[in-house]
Tab-separated table of C-alpha atoms and ligand atoms in Angstrom:
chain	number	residue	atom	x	y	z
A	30	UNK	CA	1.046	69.543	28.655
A	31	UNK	CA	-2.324	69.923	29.897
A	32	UNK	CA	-4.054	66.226	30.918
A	33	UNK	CA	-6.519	65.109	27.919
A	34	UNK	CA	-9.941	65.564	28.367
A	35	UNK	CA	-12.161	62.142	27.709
A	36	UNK	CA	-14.761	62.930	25.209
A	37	UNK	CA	-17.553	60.288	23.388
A	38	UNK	CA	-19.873	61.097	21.009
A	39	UNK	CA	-22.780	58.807	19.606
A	40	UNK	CA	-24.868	59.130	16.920
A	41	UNK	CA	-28.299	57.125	16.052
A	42	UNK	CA	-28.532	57.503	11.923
A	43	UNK	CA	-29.042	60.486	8.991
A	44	UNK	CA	-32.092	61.221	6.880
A	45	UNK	CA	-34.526	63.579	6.053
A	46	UNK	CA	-35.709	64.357	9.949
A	47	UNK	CA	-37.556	67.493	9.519
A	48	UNK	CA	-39.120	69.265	12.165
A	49	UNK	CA	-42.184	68.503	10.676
A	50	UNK	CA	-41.800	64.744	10.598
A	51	UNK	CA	-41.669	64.641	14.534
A	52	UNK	CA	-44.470	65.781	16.838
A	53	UNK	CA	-42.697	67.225	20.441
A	54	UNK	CA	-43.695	64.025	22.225
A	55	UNK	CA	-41.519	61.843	19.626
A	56	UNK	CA	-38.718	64.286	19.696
A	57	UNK	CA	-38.378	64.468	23.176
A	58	UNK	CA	-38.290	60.491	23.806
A	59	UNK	CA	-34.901	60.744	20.806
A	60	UNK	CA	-33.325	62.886	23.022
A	61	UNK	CA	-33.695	61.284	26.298
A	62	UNK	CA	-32.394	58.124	24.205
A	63	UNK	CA	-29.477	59.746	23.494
A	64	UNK	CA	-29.036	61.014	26.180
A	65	UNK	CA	-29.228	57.773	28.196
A	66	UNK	CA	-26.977	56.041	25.244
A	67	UNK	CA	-24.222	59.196	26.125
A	68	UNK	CA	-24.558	58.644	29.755
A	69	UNK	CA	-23.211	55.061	29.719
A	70	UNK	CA	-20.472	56.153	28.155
A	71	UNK	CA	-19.684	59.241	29.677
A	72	UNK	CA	-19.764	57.340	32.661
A	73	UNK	CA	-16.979	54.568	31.888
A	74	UNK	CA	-14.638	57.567	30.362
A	75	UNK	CA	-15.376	59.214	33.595
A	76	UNK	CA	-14.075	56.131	35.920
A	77	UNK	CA	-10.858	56.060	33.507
A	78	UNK	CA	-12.024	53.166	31.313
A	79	UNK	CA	-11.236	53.236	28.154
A	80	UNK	CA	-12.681	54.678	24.867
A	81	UNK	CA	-12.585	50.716	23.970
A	82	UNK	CA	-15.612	50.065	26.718
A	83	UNK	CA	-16.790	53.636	26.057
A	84	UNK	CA	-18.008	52.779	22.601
A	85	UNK	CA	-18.741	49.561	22.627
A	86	UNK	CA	-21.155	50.268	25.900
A	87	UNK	CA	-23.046	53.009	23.752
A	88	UNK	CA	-23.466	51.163	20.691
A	89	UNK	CA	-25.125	48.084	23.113
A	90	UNK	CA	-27.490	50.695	24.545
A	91	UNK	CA	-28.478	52.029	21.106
A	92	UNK	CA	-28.861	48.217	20.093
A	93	UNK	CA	-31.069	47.503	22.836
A	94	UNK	CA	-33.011	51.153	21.834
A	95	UNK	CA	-36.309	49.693	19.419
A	96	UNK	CA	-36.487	53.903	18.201
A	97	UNK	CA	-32.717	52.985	16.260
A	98	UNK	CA	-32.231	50.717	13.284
A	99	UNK	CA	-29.340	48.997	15.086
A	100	UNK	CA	-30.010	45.295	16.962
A	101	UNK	CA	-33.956	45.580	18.272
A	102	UNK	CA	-35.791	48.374	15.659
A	103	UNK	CA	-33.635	46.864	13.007
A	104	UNK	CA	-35.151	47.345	9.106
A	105	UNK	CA	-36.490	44.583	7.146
A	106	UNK	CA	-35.102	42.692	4.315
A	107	UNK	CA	-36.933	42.222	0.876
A	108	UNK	CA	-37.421	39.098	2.108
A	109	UNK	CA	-38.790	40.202	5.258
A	110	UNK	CA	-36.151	39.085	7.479
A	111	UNK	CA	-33.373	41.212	9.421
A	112	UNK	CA	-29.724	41.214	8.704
A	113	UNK	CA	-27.450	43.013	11.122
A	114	UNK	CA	-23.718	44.453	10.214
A	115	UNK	CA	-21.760	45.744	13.300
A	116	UNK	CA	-17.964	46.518	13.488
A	117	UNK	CA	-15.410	48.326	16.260
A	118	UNK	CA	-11.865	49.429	15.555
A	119	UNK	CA	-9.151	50.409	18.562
A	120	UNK	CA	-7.252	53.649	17.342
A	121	UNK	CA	-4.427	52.263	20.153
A	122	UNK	CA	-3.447	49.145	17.993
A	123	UNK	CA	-5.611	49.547	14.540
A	124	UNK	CA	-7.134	46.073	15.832
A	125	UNK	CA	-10.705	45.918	14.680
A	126	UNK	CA	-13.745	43.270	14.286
A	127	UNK	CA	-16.724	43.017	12.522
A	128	UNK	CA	-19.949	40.666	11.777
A	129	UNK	CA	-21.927	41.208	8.881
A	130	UNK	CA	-25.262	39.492	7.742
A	131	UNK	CA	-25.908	38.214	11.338
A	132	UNK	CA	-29.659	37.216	11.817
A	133	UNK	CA	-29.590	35.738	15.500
A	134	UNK	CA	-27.580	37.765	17.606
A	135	UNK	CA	-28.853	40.296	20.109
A	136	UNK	CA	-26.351	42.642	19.861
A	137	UNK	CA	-24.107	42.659	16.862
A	138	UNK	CA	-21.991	45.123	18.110
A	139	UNK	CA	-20.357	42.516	21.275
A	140	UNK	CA	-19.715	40.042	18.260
A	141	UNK	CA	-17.606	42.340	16.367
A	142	UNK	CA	-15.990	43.288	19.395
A	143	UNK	CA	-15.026	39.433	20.227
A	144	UNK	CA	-13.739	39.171	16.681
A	145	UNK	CA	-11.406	41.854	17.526
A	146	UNK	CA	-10.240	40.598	20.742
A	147	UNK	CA	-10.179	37.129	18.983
A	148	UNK	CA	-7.828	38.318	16.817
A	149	UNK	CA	-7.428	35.869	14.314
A	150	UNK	CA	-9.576	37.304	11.976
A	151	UNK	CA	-11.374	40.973	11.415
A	152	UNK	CA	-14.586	40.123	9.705
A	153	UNK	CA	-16.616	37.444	9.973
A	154	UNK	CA	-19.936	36.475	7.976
A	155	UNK	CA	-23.168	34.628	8.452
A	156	UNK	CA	-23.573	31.760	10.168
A	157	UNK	CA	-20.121	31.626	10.914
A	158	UNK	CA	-20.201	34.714	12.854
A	159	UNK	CA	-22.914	33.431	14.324
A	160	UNK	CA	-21.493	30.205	15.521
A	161	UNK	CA	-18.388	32.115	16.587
A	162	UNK	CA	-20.829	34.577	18.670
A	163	UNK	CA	-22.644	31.732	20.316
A	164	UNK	CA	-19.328	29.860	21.227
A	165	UNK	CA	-18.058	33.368	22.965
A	166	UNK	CA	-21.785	32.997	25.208
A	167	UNK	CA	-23.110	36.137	23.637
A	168	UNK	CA	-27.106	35.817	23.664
A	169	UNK	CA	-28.734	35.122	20.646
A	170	UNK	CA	-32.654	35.763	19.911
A	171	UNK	CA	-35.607	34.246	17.808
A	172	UNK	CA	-35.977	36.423	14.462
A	173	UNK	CA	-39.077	38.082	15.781
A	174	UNK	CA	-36.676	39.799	18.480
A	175	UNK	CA	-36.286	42.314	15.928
A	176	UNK	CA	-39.944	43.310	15.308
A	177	UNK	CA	-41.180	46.798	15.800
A	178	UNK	CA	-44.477	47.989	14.263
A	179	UNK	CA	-42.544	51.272	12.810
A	180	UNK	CA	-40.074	49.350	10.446
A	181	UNK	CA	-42.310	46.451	9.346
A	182	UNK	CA	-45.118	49.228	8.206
A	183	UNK	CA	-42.086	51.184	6.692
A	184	UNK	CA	-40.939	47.982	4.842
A	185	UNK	CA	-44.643	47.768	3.770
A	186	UNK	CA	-44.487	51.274	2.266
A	187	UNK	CA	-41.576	50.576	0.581
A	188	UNK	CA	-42.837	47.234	-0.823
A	189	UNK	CA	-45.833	48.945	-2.274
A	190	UNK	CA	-43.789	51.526	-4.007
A	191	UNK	CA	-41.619	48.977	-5.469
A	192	UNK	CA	-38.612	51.034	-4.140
A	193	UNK	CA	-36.506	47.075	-4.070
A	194	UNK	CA	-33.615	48.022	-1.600
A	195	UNK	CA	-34.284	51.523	-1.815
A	196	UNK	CA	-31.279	51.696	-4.436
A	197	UNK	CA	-33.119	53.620	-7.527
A	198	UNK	CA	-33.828	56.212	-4.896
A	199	UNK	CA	-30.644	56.704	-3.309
A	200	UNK	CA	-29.196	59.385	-5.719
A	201	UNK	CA	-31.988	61.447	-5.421
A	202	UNK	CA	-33.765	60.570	-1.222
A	203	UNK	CA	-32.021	60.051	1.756
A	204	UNK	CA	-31.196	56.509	3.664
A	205	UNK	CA	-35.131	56.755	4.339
A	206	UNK	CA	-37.254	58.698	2.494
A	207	UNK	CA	-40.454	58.581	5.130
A	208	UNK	CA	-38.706	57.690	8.425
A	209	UNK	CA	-35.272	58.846	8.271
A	210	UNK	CA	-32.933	55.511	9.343
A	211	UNK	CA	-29.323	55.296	9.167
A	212	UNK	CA	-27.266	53.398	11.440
A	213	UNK	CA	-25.930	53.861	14.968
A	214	UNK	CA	-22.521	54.847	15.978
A	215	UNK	CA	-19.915	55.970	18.501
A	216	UNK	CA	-16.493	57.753	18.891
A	217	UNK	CA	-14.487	58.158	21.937
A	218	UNK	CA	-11.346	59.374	23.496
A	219	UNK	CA	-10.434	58.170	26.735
A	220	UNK	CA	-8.080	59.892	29.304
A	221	UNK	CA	-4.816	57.942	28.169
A	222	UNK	CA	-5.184	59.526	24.381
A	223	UNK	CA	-6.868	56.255	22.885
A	224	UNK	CA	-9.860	56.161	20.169
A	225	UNK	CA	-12.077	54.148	19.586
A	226	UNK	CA	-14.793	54.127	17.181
A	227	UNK	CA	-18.215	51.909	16.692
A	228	UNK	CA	-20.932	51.475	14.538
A	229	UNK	CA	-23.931	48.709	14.267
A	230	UNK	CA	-26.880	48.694	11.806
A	231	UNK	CA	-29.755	46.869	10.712
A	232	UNK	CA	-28.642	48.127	6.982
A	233	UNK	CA	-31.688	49.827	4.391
A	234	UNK	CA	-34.971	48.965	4.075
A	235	UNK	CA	-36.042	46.299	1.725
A	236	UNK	CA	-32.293	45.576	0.767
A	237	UNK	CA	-31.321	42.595	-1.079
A	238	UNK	CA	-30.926	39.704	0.817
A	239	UNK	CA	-26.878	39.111	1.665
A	240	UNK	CA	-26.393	42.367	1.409
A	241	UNK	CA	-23.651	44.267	3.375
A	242	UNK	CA	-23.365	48.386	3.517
A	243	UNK	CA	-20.263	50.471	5.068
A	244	UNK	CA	-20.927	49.637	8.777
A	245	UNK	CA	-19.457	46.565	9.398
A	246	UNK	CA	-16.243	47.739	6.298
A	247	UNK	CA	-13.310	48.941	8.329
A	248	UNK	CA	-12.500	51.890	6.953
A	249	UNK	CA	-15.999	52.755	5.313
A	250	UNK	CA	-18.178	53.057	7.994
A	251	UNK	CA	-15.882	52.744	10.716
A	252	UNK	CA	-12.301	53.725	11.407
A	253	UNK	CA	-10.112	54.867	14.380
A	254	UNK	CA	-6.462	55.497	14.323
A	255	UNK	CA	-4.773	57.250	17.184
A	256	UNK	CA	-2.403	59.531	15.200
A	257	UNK	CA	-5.474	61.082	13.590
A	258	UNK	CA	-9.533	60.496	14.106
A	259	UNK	CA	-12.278	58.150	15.110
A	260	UNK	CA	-15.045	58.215	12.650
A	261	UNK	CA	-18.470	56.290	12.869
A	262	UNK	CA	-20.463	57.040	9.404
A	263	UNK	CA	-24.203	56.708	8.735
A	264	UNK	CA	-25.785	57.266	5.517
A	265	UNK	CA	-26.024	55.408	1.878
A	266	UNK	CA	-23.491	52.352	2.673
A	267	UNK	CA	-23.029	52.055	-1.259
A	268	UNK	CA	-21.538	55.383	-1.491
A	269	UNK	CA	-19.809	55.245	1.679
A	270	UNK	CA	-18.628	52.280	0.830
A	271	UNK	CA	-17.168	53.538	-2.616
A	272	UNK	CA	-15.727	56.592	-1.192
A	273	UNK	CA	-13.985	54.755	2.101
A	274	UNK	CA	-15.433	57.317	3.951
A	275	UNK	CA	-14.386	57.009	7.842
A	276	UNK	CA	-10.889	56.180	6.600
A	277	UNK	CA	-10.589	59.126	3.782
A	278	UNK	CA	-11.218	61.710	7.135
A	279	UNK	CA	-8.204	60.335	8.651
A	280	UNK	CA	-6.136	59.981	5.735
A	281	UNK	CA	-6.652	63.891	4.601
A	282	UNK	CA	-5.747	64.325	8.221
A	283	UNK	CA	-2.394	62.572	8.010
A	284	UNK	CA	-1.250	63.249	4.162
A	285	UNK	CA	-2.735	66.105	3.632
A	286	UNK	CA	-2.444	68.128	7.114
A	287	UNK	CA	-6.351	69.526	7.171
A	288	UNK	CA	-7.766	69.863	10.534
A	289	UNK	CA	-10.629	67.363	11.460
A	290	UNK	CA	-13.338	69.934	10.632
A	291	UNK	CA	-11.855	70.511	7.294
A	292	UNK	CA	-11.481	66.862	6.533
A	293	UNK	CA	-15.151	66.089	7.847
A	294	UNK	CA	-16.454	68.774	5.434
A	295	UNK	CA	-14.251	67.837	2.296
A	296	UNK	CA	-15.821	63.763	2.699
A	297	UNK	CA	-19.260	64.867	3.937
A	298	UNK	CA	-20.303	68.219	1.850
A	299	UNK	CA	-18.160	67.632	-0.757
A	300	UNK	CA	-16.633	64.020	-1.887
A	301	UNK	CA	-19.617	62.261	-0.787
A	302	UNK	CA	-22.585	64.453	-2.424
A	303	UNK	CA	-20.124	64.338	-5.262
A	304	UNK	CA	-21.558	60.572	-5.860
A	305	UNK	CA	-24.825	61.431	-4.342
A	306	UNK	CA	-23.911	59.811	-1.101
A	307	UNK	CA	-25.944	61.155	2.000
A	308	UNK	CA	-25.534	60.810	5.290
A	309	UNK	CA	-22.991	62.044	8.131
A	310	UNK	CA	-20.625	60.667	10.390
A	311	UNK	CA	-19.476	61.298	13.882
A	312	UNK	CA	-15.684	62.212	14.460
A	313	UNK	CA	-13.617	62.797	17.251
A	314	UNK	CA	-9.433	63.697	17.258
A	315	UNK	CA	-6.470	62.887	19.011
A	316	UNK	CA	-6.853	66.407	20.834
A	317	UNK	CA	-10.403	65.753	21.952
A	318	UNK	CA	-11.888	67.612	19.159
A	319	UNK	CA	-15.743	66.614	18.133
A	320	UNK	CA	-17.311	67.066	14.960
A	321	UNK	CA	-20.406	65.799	13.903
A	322	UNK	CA	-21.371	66.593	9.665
A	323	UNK	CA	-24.098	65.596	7.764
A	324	UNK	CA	-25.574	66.663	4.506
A	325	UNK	CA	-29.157	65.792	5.271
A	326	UNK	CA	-32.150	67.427	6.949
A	327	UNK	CA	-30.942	65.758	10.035
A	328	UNK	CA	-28.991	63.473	12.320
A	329	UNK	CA	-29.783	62.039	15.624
A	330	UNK	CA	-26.535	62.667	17.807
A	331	UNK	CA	-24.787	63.859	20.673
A	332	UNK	CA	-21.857	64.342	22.380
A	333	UNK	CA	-20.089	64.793	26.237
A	334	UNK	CA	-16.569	65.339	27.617
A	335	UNK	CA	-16.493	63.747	31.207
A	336	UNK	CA	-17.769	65.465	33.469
A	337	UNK	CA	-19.471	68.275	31.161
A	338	UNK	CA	-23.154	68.346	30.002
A	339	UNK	CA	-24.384	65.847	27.654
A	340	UNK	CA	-25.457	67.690	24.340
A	341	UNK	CA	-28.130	66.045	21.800
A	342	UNK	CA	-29.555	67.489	18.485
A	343	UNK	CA	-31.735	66.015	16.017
A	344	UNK	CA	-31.860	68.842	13.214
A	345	UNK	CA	-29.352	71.109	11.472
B	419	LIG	N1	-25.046	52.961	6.430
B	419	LIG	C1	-25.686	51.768	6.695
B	419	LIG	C2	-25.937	50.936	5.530
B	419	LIG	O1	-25.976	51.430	4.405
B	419	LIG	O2	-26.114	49.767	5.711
């Protein structure tokens, strides 16, 4: 059998990113995000860690990244605020944790990953995720942590076209009409066959307060399952929510036989769009196979096998 080659790949949100909506200055400083965000966890794949570290150490980067609507860069709330969802799933053991609605924690993404290792419970909300979070010594932050010029003049915009949560425009925009968001993400298979899969986001502009999308939903926006796929989603949570996205790619893989690229294009080009949900997802199999849909203009992603070249791409 030959040995299995250790793959991640990340992703940093869907939406309409046209080649017009990017000068060459801002494109370039995506890709050496991504590229950075890839490294770290190229590098822990590459030492034999495991895809468990692999994602989890991506995600924090593209947390700590202002230029991604995950952690710092987050979107605002109607209410001006910031509410972050994060969850992390271990295709080894099907364990998985999440935080949702979390408005004090640096990076949502080491919360969820507690949770999991916690393992009493798989989600937690509020300020008791919060509480939990602080008790575990994970760093927490003022609310103006979260602040970046871009997403409070988007929030603006959206404010002044009455577009409340950006939910009477879903069916017919993307995530983000003007600055394509989404949510941030990661996939990986480390060298003793294991997934993992992560995803963190600061959820759509101008949403309701309390309310949650598909990223921190095992099984919407995040799933990973070691007899099939690991699966990181971005796009409409509402739809992805309704359509159980991440885990519907791994369940046509295991009842229904289709490859991973055949079960990424029957949720992404054809089940989702089917309820107007937009977006794309990140995927990577058992075998070390990547695939990386979307049905919008664009996606901000990437991908490396250790010890290969790290690949990034913005546009279809
Ligand atoms: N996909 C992220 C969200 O809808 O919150």
């Amino acid at each position: 059998m030959n040995p299995i080659l250790p793959v991640i790949a990340v992703h940093g949100g869907a939406g309409t990113i046209t080649r017009a909506a990017l000068n060459a200055e801002q494109e370039a400083r995506y890709h050496e995000a991504l590229d950075y965000v890839l490294k770290g966890g190229q590098a822990i794949l590459e030492k034999g860690g495991s895809a468990l570290d692999a994602v989890t150490e991506a995600v924090f980067r593209l947390e700590e990244c202002p230029l991604f609507n995950a952690g710092k860069g987050a979107v605002f709330t109607h209410a001006g605020t910031h509410e972050l969802d994060a969850s992390i799933m271990d295709g080894r053991s099907l364990a998985a944790g999440a935080v949702a609605c979390v408005k004090s924690l640096r990076n949502p993404i080491l919360a969820a990953r507690r949770v999991m290792e916690d393992g009493r419970h798989v989600l937690l909300v509020g300020e008791g995720a919060e509480a939990f979070a602080r008790n575990a010594g994970l760093k927490t932050v003022p609310p103006d942590y979260y602040f970046t010029e871009a997403r409070h003049a988007q929030w603006q915009r959206a404010l002044s076209e009455g577009r409340f949560g950006m939910l009477e425009g879903l069916a017919a925009e993307p995530i983000d009409a003007d600055t394509k968001m989404g949510t941030v993400g990661a996939v990986a298979l480390d060298a003793d066959g294991n997934l993992a899969a992560a995803t963190s986001t600061g959820g759509v502009t101008d949403k309701r307060v309390g309310r949650v999308g598909d990223s921190p939903l095992i099984g919407a926006g995040c799933y990973a399952n070691n007899r099939t796929v690991a699966v990181s989603c971005t796009g409409s949570g509402e739809m992805f929510i309704r359509m159980l996205a991440a885990y519907d790619v791994s369940a046509l893989m295991e009842y229904r036989g289709l490859t991973l690229a055949e079960a990424c294009e029957e949720v992404v080009m054809h089940k989702l769009p089917s309820i107007d949900g937009r977006g794309g997802l990140i995927a990577v199999d058992a075998q070390g196979n990547v695939c990386l849909p979307f049905n919008t203009e664009g996606m901000y992603r990437g991908h490396a096998q250790a010890g290969g070249p790290r690949q990034t791409a913005i546009y279809r």
